[in-house]
Coordinates of C-alpha atoms and ligand atoms in Angstrom, one line a residue:
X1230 CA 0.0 0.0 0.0
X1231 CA 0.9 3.9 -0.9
X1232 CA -0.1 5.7 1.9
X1233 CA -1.4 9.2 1.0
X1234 CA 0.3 10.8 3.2
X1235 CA -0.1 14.0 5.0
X1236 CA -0.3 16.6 2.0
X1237 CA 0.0 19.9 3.6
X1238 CA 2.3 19.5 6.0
X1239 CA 6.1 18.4 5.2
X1240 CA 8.3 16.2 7.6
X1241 CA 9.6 18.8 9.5
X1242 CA 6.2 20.2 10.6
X1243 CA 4.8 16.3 11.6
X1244 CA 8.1 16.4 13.7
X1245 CA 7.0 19.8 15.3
X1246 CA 3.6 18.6 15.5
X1247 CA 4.6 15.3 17.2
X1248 CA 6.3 17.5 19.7
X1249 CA 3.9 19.8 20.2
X1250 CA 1.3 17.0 20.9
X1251 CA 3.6 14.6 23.0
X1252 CA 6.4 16.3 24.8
X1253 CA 5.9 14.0 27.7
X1254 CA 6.9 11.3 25.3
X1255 CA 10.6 10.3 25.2
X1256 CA 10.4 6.6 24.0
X1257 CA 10.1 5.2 20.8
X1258 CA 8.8 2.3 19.0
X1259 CA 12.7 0.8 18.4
X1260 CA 12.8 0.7 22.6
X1261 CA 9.8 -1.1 23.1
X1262 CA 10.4 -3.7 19.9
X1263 CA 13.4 -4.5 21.9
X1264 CA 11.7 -4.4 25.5
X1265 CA 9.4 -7.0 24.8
X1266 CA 11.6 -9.3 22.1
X1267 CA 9.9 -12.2 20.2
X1268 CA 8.8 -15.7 22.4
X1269 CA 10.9 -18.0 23.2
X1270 CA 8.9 -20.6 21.9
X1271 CA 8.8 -24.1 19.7
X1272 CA 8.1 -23.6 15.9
X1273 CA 4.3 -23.4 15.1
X1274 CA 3.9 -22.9 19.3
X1275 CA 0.4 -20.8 19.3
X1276 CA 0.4 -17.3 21.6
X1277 CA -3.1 -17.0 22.2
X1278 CA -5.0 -14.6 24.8
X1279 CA -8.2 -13.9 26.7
X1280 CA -9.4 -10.2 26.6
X1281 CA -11.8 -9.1 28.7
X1282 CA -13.5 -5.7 30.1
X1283 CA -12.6 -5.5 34.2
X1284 CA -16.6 -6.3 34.5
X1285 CA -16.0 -8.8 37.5
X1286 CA -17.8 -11.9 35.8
X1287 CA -17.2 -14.2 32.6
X1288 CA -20.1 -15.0 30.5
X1289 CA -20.8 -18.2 29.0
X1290 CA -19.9 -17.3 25.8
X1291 CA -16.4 -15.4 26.8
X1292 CA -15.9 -19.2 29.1
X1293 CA -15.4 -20.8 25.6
X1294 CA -13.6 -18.1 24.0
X1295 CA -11.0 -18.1 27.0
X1296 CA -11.5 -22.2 26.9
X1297 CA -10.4 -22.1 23.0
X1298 CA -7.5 -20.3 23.3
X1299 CA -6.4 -21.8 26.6
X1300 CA -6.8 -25.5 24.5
X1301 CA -4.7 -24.0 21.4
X1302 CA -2.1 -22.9 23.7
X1303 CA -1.6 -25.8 25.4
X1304 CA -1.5 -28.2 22.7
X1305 CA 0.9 -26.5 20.5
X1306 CA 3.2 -25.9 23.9
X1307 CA 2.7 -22.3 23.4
X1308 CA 1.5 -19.4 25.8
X1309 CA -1.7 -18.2 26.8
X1310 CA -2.4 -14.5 28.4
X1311 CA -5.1 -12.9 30.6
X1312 CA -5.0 -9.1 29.6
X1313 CA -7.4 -7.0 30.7
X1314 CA -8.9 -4.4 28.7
X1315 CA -10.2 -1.6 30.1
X1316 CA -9.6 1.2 27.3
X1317 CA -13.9 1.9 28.6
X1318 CA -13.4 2.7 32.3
X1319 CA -17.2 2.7 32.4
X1320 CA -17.4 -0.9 32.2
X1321 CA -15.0 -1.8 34.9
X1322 CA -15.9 -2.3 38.6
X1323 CA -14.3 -2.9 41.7
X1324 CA -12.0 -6.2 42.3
X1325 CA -13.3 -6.5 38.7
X1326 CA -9.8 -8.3 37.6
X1327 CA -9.4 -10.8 40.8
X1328 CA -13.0 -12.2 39.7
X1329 CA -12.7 -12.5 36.1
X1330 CA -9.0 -14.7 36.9
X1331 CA -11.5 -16.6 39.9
X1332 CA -13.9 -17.2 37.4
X1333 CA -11.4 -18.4 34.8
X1334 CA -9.7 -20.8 37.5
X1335 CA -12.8 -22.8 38.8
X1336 CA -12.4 -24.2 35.3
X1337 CA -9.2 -24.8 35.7
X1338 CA -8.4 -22.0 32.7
X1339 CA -5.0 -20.6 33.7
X1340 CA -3.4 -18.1 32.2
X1341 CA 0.5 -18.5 32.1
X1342 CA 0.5 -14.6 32.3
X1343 CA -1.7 -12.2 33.8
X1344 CA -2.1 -9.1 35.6
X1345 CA -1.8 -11.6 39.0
X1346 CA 0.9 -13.6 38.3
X1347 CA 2.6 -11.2 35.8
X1348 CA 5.1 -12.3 32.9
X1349 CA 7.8 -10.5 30.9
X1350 CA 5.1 -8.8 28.6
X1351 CA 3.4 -6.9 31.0
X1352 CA 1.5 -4.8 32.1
X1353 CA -1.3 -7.0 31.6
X1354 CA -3.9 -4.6 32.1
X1355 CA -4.2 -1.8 28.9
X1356 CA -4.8 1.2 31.4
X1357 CA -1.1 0.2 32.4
X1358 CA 0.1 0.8 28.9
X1359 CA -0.9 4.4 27.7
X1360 CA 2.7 5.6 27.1
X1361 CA 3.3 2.6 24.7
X1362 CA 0.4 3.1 22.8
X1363 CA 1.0 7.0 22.9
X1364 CA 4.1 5.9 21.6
X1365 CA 3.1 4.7 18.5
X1366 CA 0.8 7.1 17.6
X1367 CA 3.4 9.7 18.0
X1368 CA 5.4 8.4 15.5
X1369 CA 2.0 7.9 13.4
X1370 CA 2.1 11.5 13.8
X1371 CA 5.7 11.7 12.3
X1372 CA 4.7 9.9 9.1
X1373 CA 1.5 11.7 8.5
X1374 CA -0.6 8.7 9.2
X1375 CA -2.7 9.6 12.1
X1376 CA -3.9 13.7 13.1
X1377 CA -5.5 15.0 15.6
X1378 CA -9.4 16.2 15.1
X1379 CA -11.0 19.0 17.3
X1380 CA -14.5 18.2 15.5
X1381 CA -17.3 19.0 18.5
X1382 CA -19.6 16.4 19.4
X1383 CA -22.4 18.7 17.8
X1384 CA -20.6 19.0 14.0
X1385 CA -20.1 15.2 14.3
X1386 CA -23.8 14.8 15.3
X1387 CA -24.7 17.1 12.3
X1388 CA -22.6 14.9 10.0
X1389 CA -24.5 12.0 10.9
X1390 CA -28.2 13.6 10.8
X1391 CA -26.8 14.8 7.1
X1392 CA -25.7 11.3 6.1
X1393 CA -28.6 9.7 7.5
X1394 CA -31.0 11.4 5.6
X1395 CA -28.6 11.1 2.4
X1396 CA -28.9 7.2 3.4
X1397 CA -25.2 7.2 3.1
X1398 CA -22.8 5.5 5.9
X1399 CA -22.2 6.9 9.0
X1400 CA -19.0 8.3 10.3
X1401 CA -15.8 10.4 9.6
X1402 CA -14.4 9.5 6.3
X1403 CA -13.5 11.3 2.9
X1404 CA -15.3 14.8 2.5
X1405 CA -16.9 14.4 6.2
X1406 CA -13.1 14.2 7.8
X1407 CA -12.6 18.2 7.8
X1408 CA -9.5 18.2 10.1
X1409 CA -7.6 15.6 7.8
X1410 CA -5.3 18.1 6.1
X1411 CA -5.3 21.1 8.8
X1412 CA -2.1 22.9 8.0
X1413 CA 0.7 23.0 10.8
X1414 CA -0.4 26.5 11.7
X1415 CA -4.3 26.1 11.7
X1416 CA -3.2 22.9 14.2
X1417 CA -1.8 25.4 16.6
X1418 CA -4.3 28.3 16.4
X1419 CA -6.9 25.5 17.8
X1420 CA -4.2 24.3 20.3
X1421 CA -3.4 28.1 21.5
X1422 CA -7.5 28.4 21.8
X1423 CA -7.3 25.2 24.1
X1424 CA -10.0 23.5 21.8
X1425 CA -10.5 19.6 22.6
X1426 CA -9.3 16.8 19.9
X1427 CA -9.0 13.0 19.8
X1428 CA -6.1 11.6 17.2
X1429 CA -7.7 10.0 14.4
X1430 CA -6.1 7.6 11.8
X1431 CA -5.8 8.9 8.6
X1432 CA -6.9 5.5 6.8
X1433 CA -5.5 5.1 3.3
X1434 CA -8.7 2.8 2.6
X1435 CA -11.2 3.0 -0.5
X1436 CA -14.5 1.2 0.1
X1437 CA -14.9 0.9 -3.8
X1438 CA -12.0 -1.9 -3.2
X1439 CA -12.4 -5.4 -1.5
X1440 CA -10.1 -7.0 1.2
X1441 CA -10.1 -10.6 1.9
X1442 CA -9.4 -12.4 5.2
X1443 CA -9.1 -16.3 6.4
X1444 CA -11.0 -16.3 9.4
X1445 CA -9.8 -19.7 10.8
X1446 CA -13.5 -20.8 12.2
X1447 CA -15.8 -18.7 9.0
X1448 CA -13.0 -19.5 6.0
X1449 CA -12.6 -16.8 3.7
X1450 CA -14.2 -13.5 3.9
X1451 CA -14.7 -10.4 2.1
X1452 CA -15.2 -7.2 3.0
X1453 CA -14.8 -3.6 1.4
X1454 CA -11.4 -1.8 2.4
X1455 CA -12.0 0.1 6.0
X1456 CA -12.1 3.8 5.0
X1457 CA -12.7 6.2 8.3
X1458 CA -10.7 7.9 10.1
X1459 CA -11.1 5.7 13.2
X1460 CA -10.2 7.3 16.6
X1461 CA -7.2 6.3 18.2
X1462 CA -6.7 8.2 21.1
X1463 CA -9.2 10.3 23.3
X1464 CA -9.8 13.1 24.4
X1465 CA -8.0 12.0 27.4
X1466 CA -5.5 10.6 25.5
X1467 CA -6.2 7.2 26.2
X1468 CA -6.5 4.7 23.6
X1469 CA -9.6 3.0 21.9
X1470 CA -9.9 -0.8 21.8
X1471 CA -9.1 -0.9 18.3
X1472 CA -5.0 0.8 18.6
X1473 CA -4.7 -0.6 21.8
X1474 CA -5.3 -4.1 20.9
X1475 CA -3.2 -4.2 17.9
X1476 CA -0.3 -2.9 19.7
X1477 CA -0.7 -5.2 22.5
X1478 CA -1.1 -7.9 20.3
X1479 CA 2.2 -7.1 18.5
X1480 CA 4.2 -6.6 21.4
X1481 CA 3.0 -9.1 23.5
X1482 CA 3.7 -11.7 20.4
X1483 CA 0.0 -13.1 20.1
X1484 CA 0.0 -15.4 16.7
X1485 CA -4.0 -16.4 17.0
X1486 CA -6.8 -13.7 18.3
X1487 CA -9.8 -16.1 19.1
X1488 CA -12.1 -13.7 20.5
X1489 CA -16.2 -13.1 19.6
X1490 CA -17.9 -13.4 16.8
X1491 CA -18.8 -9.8 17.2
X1492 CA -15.7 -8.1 16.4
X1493 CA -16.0 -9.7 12.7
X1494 CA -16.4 -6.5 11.6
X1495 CA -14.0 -4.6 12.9
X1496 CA -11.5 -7.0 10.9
X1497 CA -11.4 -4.6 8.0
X1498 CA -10.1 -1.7 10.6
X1499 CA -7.9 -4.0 12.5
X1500 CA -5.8 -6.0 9.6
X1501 CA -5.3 -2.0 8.4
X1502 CA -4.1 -0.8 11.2
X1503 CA -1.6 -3.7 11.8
X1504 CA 0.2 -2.8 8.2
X1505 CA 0.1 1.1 8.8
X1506 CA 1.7 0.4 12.2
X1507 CA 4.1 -1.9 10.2
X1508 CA 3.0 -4.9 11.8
X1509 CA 2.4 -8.7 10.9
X1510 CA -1.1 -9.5 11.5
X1511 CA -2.0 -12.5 13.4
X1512 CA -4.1 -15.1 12.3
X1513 CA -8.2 -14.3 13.3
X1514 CA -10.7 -16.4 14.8
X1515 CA -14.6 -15.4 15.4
X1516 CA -16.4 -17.8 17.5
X1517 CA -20.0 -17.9 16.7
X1518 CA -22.2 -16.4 20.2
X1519 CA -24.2 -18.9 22.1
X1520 CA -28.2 -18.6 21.3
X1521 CA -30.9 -19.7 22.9
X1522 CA -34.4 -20.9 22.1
X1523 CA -37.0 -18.8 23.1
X1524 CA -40.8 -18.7 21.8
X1525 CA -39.9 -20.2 18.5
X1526 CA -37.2 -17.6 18.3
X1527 CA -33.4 -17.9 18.5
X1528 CA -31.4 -14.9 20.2
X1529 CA -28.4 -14.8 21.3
X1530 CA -28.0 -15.6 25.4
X1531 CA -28.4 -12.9 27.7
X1532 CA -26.0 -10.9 30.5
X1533 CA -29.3 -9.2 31.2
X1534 CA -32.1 -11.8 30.6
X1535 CA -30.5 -15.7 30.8
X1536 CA -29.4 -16.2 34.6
X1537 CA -27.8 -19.0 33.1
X1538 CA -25.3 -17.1 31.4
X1539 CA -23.2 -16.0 33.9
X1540 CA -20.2 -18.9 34.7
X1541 CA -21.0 -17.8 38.5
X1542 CA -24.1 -19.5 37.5
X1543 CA -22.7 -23.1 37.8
X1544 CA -20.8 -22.3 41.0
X1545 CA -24.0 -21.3 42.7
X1546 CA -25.8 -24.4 41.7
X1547 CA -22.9 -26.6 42.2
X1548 CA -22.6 -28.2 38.5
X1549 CA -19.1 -29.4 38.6
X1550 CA -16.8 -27.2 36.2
X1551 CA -16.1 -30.6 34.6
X1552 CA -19.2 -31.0 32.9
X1553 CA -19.6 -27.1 31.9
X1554 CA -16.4 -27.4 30.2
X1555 CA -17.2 -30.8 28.5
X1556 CA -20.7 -29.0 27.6
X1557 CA -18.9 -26.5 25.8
X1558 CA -16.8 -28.8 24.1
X1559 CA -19.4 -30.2 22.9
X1560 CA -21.3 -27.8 21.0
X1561 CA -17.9 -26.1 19.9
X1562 CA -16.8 -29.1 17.9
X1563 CA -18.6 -31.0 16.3
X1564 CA -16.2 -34.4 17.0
X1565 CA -15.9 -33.7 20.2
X1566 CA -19.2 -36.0 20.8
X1567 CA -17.6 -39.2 19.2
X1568 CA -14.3 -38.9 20.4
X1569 CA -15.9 -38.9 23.9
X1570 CA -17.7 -41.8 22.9
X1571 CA -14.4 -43.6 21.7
X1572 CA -12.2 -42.4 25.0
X1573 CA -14.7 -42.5 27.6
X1574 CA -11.7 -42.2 30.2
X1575 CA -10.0 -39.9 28.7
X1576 CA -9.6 -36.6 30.4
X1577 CA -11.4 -33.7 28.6
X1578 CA -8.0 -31.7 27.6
X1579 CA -6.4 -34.7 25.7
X1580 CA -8.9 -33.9 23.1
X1581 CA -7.5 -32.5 20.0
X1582 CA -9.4 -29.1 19.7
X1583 CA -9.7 -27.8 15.9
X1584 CA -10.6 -24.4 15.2
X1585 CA -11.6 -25.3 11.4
X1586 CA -14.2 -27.7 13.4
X1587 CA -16.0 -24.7 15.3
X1588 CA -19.4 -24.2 14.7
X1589 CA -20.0 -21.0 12.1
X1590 CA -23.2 -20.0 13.1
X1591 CA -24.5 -20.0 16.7
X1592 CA -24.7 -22.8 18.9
X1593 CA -28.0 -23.6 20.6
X1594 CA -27.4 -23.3 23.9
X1595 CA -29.5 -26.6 26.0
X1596 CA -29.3 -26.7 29.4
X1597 CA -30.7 -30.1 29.6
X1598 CA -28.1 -31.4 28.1
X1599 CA -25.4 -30.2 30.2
X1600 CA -27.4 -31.5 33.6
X1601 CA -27.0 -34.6 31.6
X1602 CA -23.5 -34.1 31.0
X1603 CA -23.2 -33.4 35.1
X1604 CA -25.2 -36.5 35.8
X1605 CA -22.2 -38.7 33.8
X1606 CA -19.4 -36.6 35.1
X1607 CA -20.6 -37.1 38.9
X1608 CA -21.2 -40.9 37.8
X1609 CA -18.1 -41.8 38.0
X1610 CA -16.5 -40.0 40.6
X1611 CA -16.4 -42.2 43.8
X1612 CA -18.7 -42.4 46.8
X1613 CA -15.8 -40.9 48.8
X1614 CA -15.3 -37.6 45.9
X1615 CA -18.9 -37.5 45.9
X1616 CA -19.0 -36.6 49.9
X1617 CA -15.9 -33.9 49.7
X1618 CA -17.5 -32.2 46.4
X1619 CA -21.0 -31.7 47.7
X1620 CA -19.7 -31.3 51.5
X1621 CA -17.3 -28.1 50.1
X1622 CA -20.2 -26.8 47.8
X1623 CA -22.3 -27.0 51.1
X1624 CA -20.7 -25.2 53.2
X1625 CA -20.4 -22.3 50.8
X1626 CA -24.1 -22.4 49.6
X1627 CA -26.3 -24.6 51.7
X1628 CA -25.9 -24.8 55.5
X1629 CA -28.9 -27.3 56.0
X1630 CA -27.1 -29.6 53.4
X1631 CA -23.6 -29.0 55.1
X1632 CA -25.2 -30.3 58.5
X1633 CA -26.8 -33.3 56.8
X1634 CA -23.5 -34.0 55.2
X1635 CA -22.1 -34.3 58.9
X1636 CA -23.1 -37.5 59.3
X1637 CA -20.2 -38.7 57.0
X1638 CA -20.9 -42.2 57.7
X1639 CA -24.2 -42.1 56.5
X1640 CA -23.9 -39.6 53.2
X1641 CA -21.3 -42.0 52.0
X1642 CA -23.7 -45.5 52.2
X1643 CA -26.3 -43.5 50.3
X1644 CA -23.7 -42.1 47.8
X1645 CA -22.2 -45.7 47.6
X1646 CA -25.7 -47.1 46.2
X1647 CA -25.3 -48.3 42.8
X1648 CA -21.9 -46.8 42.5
X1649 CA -18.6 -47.9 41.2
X1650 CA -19.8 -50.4 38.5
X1651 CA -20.1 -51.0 35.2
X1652 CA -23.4 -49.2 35.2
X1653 CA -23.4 -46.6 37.9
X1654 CA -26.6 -44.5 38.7
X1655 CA -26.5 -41.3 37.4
X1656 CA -28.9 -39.6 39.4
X1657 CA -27.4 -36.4 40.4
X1658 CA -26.2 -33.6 38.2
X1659 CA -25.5 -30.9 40.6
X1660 CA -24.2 -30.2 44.2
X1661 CA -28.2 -28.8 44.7
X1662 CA -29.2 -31.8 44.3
X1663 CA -28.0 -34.1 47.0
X1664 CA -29.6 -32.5 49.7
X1665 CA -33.0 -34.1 48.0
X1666 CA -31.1 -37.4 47.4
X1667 CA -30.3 -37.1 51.1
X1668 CA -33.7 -36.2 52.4
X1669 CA -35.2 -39.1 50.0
X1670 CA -32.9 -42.2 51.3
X1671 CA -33.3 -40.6 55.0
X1672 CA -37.4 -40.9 54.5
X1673 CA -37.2 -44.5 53.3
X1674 CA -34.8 -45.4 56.7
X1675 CA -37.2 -43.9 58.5
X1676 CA -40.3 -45.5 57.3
X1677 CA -38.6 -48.7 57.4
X1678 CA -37.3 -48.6 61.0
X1679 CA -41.6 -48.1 62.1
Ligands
LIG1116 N1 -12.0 -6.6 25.0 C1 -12.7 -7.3 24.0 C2 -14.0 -7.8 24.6 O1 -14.2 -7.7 25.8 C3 -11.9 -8.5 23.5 C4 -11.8 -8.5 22.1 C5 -10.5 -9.3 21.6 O2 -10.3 -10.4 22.2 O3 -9.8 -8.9 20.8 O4 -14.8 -8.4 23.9

């Protein structure tokens, strides 16, 4: 690609400029490419990463995202990151971090790096980073690839009423981006007048042109060439998601992004601004979101609406993480189901996870079926594993069950019934359960002993 550079303004000014705009600045790119050198890794070893917002709590659908890449990681004895990314301080909320990584380790999903345990690519959390990223853009600056843009809120709001009505698309891009070529000295009148600005890219895109990308889960994809002058930094000069995750994803060596299926199409602006930043893109991955029946309708599952969403969920009701995680094996891939079949014994992580095997479009999401799944799982634990499970879960959730469960002698003959051979009851599919199972066998002892 041929930029179009910056046409009114020579090299010298974008130095000045630079200067002008980040005196506070001292490092450059060459001292960070050298700070954070490429992994020490095996050939073909995967970097993958789990990205959330600070928002205390992992959904479902982020659980199998973070599951993914965790599997990829391991299997190709590669690396797998927790970074947190809080670019919208809106979404995050106190000890928002420690119960995202608690969430992430009742199922056993541990991140070899991470904001807790650190790692030699750090920080892990973005908020951490805003020299880096200022960094960059300052030497975006230099080369006439990025500006900065005092456009008010109201001339932007304008903008869009006037494309709306002109049913044209939305945003800041060709004849709409006004601040694009501001000349050196127009730059510092509005600076001298203290007006606001974010730094925009100044995207060398054409939407009459097409740009392909291999999604590794949706194959080959098309899409016209990104063409707006995205914002990269804020007002407060803080970074949006888009700059900050391609330069964390650079510098912190990630080869796959798996990540949500909603980002898809942001893939136009983020293979763009890998090459303008003079990156090598990694490879992409959009899981499909998990969708739920609901009358006759399929929507996607619910923060807000599906209790069931939430991984803190499962906790609550005491389904062990084993069977969530199988669950989600299951309707991620589609062998997944036979191979069980064929290695019954075989522990859920031997599986060999393939992203090309993912399902494109959403995956119904049927709780039935993973009770069921708990009901095998808790099967064939022993009469003994059975008592310390629900007997931990108890005394966390359910006090009446925890005193019940004192009588260890007892809760383990009623556990041992039918247990341990070659076709063991499966009766009970989470921790909430027992205390019925308990109440049941203590009714029949009763009734018998009058
Ligand atoms: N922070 C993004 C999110 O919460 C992650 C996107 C990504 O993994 O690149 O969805």
């Amino acid at each position: 690609i041929i930029y179009k550079g910056s046409v009114f303004m020579n090299k010298e000014e974008r130095l000045e400029l630079a200067e002008i705009l980040f005196p506070n600045i001292t490092k450059t790119r060459e001292y960070y490419e050298e700070m954070y050198p490429e992994r020490n890794l095996e050939e073909n070893a995967m970097v993958t990463r789990f990205g959330p917002s600070p928002t205390g709590f992992v959904h479902m659908g982020s659980l199998l995202v973070a599951f993914a890449n965790k599997m990829y990681s391991k299997e190709s004895n590669g690396t797998f990151f927790l970074r947190i990314e809080d670019t919208d301080q809106k979404r995050a909320v106190e000890n928002g971090v420690e119960g995202i990584y608690n969430d992430l380790k009742a199922f056993n999903i541990i991140p070899d790096e991470s904001p807790i345990v650190g790692g030699k690519y750090g920080p892990y959390i973005q908020s951490q980073r805003t020299e880096i990223y200022q960094t960059y853009v300052k030497d975006l600056i230099i080369k006439g690839l990025a500006y900065p843009c005092f456009m008010s809120e109201e001339e932007i709001a304008n903008i869009r009423e006037e494309q709306e009505l002109a049913k044209i698309k939305i945003g800041i891009y060709g004849m709409y981006a006004t601040d694009r070529d501001l000349s050196l000295e127009e730059i510092k009148e509005k600076l001298n007048n203290n007006c606001e600005y974010v730094i925009r890219l100044k995207s060398p895109g054409d939407s009459n042109k097409q740009v392909e990308i291999i999604d590794c889960i949706k194959g080959k994809l098309k899409f016209p060439e990104h063409d707006m002058d995205t914002v990269l930094l804020k007002k407060d000069g803080t970074p949006t998601y888009h700059l900050a995750h391609a330069i964390d994803d650079h510098l912190m060596h990630t080869t796959h992004v798996i990540r949500g299926d909603e980002w898809v199409s942001s893939l136009p602006l983020h293979i763009q601004l890998f090459e303008i930043l003079g990156f090598k893109a990694p490879k992409y991955a959009h899981i499909a979101p998990l969708t739920k029946k609901e009358n006759g309708n399929v929507r996607k599952l619910s923060k807000r609406k599906d209790p069931e969403a939430a991984v803190s969920y499962y906790k609550e009701e005491g389904v062990p993480a084993e069977a969530v995680k199988e669950y989600l094996l299951n309707i991620a891939n589609s062998s997944f189901e036979n191979w069980k079949k064929a290695n019954p014994d075989k522990k859920i992580e031997d599986f060999d996870f393939q992203l090309n095997k993912m399902s494109v479009s959403g995956a119904l999401f049927d709780m039935v079926k993973l009770l069921d799944i708990g009901k095998t799982v808790i099967s064939k634990m022993t009469a003994e594993e059975v008592y310390e499970k629900a007997y931990t879960w108890a005394k966390e959730y359910d006090s009446e069950l925890e005193e019940m469960l004192n009588d260890k002698e007892y809760s383990l003959k009623v556990f041992s019934i039918e247990r341990g051979n070659a076709k063991p009851r499966k009766d009970i599919s989470k921790w909430k359960e027992v205390k019925m199972q308990l109440f049941i066998c203590m009714m029949i002892k009763f009734r018998n002993l009058i």
